[in-house]
Coordinates of C-alpha atoms in Angstrom, one line a residue:
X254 CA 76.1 92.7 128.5
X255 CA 78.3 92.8 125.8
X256 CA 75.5 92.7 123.1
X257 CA 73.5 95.5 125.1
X258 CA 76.8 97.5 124.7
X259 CA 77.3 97.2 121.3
X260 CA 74.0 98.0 120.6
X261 CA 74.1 101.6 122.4
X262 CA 77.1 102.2 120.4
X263 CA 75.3 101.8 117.2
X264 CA 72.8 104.5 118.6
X265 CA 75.3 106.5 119.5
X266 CA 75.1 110.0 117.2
X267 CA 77.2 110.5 114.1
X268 CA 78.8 113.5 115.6
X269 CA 80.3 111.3 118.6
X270 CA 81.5 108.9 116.2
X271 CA 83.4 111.5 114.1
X272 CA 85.1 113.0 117.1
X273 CA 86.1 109.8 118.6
X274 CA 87.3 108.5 115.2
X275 CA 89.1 111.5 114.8
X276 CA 90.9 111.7 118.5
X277 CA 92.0 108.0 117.9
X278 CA 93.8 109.2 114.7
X279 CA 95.3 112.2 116.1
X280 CA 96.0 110.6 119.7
X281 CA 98.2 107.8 117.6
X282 CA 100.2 110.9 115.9
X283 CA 100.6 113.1 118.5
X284 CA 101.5 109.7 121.1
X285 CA 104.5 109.4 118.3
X286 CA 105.5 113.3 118.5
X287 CA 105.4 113.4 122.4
X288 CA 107.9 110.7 122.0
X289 CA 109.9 112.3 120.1
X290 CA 109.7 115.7 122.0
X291 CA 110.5 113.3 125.2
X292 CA 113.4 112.3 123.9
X293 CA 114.7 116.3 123.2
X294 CA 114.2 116.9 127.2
X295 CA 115.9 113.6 127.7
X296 CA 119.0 115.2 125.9
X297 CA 118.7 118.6 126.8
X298 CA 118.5 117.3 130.4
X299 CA 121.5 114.7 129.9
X300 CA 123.9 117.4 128.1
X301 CA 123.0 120.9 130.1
X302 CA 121.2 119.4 133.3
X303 CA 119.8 122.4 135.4
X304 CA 122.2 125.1 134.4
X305 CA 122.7 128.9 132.9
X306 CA 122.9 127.8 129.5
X307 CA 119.3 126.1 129.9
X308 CA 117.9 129.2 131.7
X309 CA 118.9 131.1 128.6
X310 CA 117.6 128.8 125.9
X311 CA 114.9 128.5 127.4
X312 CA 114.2 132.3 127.9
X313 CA 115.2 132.4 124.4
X314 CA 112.7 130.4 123.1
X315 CA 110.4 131.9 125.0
X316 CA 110.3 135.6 123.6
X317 CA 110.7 134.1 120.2
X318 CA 107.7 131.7 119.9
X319 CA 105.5 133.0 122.1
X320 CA 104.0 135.7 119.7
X321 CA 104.3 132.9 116.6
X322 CA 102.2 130.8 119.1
X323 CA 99.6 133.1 119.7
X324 CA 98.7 133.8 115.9
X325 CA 99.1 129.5 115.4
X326 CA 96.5 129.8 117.8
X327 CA 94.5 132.1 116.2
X328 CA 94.6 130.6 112.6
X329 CA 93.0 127.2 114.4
X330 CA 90.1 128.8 116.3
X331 CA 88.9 131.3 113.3
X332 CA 89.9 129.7 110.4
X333 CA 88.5 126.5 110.7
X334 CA 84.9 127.7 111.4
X335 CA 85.4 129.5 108.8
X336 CA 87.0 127.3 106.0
X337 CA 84.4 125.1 106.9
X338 CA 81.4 127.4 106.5
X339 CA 83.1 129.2 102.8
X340 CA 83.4 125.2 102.0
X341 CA 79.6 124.4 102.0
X342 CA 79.3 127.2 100.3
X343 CA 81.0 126.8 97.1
X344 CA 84.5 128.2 98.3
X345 CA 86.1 131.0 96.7
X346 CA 89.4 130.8 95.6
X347 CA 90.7 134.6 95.5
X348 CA 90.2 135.0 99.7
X349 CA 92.6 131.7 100.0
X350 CA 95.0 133.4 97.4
X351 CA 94.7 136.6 99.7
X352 CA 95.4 134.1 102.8
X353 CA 98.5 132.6 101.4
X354 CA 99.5 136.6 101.1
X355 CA 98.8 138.0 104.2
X356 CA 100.4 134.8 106.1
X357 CA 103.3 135.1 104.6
X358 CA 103.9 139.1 105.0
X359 CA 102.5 138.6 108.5
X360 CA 105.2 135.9 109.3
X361 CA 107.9 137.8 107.4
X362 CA 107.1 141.2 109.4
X363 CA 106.8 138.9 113.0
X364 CA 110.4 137.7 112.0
X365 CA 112.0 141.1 111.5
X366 CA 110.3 142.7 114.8
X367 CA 111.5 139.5 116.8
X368 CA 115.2 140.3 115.6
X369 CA 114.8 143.6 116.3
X370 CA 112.7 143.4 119.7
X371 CA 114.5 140.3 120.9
X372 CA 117.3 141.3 122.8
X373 CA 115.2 144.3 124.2
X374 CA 112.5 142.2 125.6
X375 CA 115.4 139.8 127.2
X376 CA 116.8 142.1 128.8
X377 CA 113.3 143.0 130.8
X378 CA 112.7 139.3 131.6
X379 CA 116.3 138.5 132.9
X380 CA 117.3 141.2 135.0
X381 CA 117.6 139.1 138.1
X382 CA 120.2 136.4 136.1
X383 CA 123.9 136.6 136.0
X384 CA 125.1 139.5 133.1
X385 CA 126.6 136.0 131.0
X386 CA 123.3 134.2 131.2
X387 CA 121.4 137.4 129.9
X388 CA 124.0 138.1 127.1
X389 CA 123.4 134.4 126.0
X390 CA 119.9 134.5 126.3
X391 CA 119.9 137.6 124.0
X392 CA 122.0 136.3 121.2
X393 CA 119.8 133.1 121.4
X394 CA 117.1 135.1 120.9
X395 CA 118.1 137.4 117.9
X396 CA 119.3 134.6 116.1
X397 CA 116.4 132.4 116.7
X398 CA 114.2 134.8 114.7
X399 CA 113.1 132.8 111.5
X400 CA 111.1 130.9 113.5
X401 CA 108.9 133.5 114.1
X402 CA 108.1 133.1 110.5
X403 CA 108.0 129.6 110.3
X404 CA 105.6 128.2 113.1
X405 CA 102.9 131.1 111.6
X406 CA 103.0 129.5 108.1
X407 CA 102.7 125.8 109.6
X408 CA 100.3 127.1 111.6
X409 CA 98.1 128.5 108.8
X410 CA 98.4 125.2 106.7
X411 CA 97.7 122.8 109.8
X412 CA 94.5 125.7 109.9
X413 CA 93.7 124.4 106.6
X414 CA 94.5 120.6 107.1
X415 CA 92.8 120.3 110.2
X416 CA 89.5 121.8 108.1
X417 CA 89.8 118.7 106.1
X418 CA 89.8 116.5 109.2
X419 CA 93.3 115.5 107.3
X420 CA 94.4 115.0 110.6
X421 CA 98.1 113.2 110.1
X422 CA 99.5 116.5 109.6
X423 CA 100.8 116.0 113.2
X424 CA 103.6 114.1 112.0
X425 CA 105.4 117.2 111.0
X426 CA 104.8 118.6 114.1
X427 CA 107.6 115.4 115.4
X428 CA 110.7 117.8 113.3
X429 CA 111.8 120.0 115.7
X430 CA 111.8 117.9 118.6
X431 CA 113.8 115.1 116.4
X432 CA 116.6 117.4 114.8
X433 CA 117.3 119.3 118.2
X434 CA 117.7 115.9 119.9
X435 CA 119.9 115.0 117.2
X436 CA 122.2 118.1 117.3
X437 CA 122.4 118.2 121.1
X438 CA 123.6 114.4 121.2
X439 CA 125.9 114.5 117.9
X440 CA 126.9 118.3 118.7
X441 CA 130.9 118.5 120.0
X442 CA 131.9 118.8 123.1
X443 CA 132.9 122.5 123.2
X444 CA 130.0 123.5 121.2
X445 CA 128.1 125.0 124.1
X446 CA 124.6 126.3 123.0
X447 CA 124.7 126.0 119.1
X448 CA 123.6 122.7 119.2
X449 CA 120.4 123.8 120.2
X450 CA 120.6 127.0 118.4
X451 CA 120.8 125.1 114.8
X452 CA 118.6 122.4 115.6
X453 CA 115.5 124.7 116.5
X454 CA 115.9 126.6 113.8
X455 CA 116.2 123.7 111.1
X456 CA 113.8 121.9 113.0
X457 CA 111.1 124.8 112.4
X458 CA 112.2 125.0 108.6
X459 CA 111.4 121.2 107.9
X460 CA 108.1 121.3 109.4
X461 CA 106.5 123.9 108.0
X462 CA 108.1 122.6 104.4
X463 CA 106.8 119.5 105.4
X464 CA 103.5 121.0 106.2
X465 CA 103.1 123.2 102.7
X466 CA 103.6 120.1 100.8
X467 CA 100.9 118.0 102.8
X468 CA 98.4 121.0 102.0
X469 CA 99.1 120.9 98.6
X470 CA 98.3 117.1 98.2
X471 CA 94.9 117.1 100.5
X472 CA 93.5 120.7 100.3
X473 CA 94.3 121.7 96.6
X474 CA 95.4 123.7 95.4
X475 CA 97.8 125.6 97.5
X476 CA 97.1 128.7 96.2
X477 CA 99.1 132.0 94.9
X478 CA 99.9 134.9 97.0
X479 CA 97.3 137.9 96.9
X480 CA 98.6 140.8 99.0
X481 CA 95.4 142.6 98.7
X482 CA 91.9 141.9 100.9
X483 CA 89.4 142.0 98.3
X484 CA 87.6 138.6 99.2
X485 CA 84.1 139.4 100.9
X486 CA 85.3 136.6 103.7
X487 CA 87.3 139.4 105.6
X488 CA 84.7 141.2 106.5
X489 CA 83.5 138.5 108.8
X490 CA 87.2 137.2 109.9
X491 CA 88.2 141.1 111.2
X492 CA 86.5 140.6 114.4
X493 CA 86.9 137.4 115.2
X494 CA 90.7 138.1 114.4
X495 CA 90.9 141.1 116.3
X496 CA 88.9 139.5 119.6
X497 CA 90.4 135.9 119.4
X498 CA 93.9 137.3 118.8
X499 CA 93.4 139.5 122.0
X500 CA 92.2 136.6 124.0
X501 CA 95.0 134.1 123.4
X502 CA 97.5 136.9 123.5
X503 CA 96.0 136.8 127.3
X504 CA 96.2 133.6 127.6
X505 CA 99.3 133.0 125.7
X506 CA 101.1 136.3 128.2
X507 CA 101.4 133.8 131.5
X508 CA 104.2 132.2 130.0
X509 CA 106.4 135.0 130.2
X510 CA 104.5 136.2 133.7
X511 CA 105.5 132.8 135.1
X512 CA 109.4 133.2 133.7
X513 CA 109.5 136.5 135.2
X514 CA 108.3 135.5 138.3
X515 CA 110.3 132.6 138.4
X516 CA 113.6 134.7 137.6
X517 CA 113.4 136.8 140.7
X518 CA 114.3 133.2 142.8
X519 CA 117.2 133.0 141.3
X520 CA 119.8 131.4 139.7
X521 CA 118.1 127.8 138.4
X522 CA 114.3 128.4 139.5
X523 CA 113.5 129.2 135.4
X524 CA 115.2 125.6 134.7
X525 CA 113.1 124.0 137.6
X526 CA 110.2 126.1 136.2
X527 CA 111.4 124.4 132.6
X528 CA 111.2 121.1 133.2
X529 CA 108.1 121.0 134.9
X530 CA 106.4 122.6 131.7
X531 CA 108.2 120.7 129.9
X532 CA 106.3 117.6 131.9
X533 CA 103.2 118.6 132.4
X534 CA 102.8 120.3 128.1
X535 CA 103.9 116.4 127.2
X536 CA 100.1 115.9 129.2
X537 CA 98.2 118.9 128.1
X538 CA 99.1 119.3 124.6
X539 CA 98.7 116.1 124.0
X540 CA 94.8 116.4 125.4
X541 CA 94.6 119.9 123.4
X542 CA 95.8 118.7 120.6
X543 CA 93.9 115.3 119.9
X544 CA 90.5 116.4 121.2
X545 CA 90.3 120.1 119.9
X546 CA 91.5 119.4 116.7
X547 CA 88.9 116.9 116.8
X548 CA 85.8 118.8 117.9
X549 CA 86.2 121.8 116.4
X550 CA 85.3 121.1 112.5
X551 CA 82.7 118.5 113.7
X552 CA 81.3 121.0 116.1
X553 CA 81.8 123.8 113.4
X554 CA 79.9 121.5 110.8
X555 CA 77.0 121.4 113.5
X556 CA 77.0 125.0 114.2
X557 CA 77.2 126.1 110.3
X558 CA 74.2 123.3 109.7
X559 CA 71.9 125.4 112.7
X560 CA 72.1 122.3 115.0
X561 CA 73.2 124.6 118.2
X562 CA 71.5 122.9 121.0
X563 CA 73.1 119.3 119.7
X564 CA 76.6 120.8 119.8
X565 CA 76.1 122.4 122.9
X566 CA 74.7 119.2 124.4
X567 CA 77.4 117.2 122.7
X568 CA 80.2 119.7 124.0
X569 CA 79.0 119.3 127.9
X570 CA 79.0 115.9 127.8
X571 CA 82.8 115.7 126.2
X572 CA 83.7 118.4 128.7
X573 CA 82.6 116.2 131.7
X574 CA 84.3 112.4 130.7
X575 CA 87.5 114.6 129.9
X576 CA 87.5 116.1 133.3
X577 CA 86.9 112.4 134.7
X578 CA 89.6 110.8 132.7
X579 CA 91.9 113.8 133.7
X580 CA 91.1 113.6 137.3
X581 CA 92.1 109.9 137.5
X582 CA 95.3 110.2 135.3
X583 CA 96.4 113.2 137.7
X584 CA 95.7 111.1 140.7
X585 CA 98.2 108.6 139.2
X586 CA 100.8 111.2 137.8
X587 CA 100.7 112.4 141.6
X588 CA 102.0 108.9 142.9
X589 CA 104.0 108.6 140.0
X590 CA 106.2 111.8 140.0
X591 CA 109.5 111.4 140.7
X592 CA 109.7 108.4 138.9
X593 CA 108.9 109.7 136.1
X594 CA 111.1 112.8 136.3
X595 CA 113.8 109.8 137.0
X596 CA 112.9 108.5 134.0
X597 CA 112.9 111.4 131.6
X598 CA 115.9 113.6 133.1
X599 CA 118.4 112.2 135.5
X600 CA 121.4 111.3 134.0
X601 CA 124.7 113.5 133.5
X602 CA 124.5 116.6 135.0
X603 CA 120.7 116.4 136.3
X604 CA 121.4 114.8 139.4
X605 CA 118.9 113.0 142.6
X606 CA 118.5 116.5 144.5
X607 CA 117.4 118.4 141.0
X608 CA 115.0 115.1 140.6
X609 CA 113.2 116.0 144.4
X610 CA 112.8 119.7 143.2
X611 CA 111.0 118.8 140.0
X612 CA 109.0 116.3 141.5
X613 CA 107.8 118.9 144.5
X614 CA 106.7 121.5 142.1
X615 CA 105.3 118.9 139.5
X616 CA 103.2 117.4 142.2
X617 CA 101.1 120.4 142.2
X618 CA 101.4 121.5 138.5
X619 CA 99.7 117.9 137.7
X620 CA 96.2 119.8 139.1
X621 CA 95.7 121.8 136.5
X622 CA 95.3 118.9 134.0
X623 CA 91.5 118.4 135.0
X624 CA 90.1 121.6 134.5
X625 CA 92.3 122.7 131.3
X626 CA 91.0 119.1 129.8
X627 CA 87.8 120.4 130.5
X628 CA 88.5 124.1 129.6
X629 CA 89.9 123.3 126.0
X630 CA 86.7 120.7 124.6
X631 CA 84.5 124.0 125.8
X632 CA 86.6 126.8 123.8
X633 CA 85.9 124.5 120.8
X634 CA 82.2 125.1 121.2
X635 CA 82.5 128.9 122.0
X636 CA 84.7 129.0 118.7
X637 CA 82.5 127.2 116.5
X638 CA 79.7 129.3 118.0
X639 CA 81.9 132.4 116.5
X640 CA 81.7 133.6 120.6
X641 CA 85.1 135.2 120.6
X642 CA 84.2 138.4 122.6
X643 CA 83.5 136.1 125.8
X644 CA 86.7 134.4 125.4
X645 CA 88.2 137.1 125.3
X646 CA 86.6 138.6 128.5
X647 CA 87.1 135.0 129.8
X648 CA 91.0 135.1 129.3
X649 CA 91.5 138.8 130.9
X650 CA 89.6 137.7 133.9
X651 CA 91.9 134.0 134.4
X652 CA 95.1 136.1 133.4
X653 CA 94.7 138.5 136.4
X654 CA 93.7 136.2 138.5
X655 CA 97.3 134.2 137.7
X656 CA 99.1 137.2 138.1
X657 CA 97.2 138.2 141.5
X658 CA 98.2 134.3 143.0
X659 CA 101.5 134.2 141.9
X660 CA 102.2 137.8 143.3
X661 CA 100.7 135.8 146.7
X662 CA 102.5 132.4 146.4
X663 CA 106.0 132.4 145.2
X664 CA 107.4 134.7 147.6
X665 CA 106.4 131.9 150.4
X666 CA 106.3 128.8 148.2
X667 CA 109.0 129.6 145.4
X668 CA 108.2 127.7 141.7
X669 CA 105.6 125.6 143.6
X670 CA 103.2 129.1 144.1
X671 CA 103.7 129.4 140.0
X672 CA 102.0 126.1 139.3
X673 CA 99.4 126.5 141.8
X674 CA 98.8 129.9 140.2
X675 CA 98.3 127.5 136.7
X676 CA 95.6 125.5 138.4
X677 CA 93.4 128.2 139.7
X678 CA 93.8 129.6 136.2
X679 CA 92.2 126.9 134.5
X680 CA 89.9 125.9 137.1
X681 CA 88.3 129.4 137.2
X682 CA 88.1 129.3 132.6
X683 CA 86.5 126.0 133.3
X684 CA 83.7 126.9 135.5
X685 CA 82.9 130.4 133.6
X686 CA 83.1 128.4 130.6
X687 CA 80.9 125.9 131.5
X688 CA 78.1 128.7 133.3
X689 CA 78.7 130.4 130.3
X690 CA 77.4 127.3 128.1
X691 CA 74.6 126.3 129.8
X692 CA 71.2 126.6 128.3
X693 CA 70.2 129.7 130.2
X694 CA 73.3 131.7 129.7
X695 CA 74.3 130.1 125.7
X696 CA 72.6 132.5 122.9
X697 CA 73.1 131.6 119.3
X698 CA 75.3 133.7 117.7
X699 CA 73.9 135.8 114.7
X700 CA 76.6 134.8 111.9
X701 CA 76.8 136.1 108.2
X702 CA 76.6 133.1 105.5
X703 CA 79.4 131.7 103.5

């Protein structure tokens, strides 16, 4: 049995290999940076427990990264396709000059309209909070800012790392998590919220440091800064930008949806709404992370070499044992649940009865993890396939769909109706995604060469 085993392994194709090799080496960094991001909710949980100055952080944090996010995002679909393409091609040095340019005037002009917008756009997702909790959130937000900057320049370089399949660039990812634990638990007694405050922002600042310097050593050179778009290469990046950018903005809007949602129950649902996300993006993340990172250049390489059918074939079959692993770890996670949330958070403030309310809601937030594993190895196809427009018109059709269950739900089922909303979201990307793969439906996309 086990020779007959081994032997289909060895017959197994190259492309499998690659992307299993690849999710083993990424699963053993990001395993080491969910530990470390474990241990920030552990001390967030043990120093603020479910309380106003939580709600506003984490409101805070919200209008500041979630645009910084989106173009992170962005950089990781388009780029890589595309790095990997201009690559085989003979690569041309002036569009990464003009790269380096526009990243770093498009983080610097994020950063100034965050501390400008910030306190604007708080004010319009906490109107149901105490006047204290929105003043805090608001000066959280403004002077969170330069983060804005700094998770879109990381973003780009782990764009260019992960192109490589230099995939230990996920250590740096570990920095934030580590310095804000640090600050909250060495941070005085009467320091309220600047614990949190100094350690997010210094936290940003070493990893995307951390992240220049790893470019520089396995995708040389880093570059100069060009601030104009001569390079030919932008001409095919516009509408993939402009289409993939729209799309994840979509996608990437249902975290402040849910927050505002969650702030008309009141004083503490945002927190409840916190933790569980906080949960459950420990699971997802860690899936998205390890197996799109490593699909998408192998997947891209097929694509760019003409193989379509293979990396459509190859992309249903890693869709299907993802959604099979997920289903069985959720089924688990359900049993599980307030254990866990034991584990991570009560201690100090966080008492038993904000351990039940957690639990509840993360009972049914752990059924979306099946169809988002599912949902995320299929958007790495449709990316290397350079099929932006339907994920675009994919995410519009799963964000009001979110919106339409939510409006339904949490009026009779409070934060629990949010998470459901979450699971019909994915479930409904998921099976468009996978109708829209199939043989009949899949068309291969015309693309420009290198």
């Amino acid at each position: 049995m086990i020779r007959a085993l081994l032997a289909r392994l060895r017959l197994t194709h190259d492309n499998h290999k690659r992307i299993a090799t690849g999710a083993v080496s990424i699963g053993l960094v990001v395993l080491a940076t969910k530990l470390c991001s474990a241990a920030r909710e552990m001390a967030i949980a043990w120093r603020y427990g479910i309380s106003a100055e939580v709600d506003a952080y984490q409101l805070a944090l919200t209008v500041t990264t979630w645009l910084p996010m989106w173009l992170s995002a962005v950089a990781g679909f388009v780029l890589v396709p595309r790095l990997i393409a201009l690559r085989r091609s003979g690569g041309d040095k002036r569009f990464v000059d003009e790269l380096n340019g526009g990243v770093l005037l498009l983080g610097g002009g994020l950063m100034a309209l965050t501390w400008i917008a910030a306190p604007f756009v708080t004010d319009l997702v906490t109107s149901a909070l105490p006047p204290a909790t929105r003043h805090l959130a608001k000066s959280l937000a403004t002077n969170m800012a330069p983060i804005a900057l700094l998770i879109v320049v990381g973003g780009y370089f782990a764009a260019r790392l992960q192109a490589r399949e230099h995939y230990w660039f996920g250590v740096a990812e570990a920095a934030p998590a580590l310095i804000i634990a640090l600050f909250v638990i060495l941070g005085s007694v009467d320091a309220a919220v600047a614990p949190l405050l100094y350690g997010t922002v210094l936290g940003w600042l070493v990893y995307a440091l951390w992240l220049a310097r790893m470019t520089a050593v396995a995708d040389p050179p880093l570059g100069r800064l060009g601030l104009r778009h001569n390079s030919e290469q932008w001409q095919l990046l516009y509408g993939p930008i402009f289409a993939m950018g729209l799309g994840q903005l979509l996608l990437t809007a249902t975290i402040p949806v849910d927050q505002v949602f969650a702030a008309t129950l009141g004083e503490g649902a945002v927190s409840t709404l916190g933790y569980v996300n906080r949960i459950i993006t420990l699971i997802t993340s860690f899936g998205f992370v390890v197996f799109a990172r490593a699909l998408l250049p192998v997947l891209s390489a097929a694509i760019a070499e003409g193989k379509h059918d293979l990396g459509r074939r190859q992309t249903l079959k890693w869709a299907w044992l993802m959604a099979g692993f997920a289903a069985a770890g959720t089924a688990l996670g359900w049993l599980l649940a307030p254990i866990g949330v034991q584990i991570l958070f009560e201690r100090g403030a966080f008492n038993a009865q904000d351990t039940a309310l957690v639990s509840e809601v993360l009972r049914y937030a752990l059924l979306q993890v099946p169809p988002f594993f599912a949902m995320i190895v299929l958007l790495q196809y449709y990316a290397a396939a350079n099929r932006y427009t339907v994920i675009l018109v994919i995410n519009l059709i799963a964000l009001l769909a979110k919106v339409a269950v939510n409006a339904l739900l949490v009026g009779p089922m409070g934060v629990a109706g949010i998470a459901i909303s979450t699971v019909v979201m994915y479930a409904l990307m998921a099976l468009v995604l996978a109708i829209g793969s199939g043989e009949r439906w899949s068309r291969r996309p015309q693309t420009k060469p290198a």
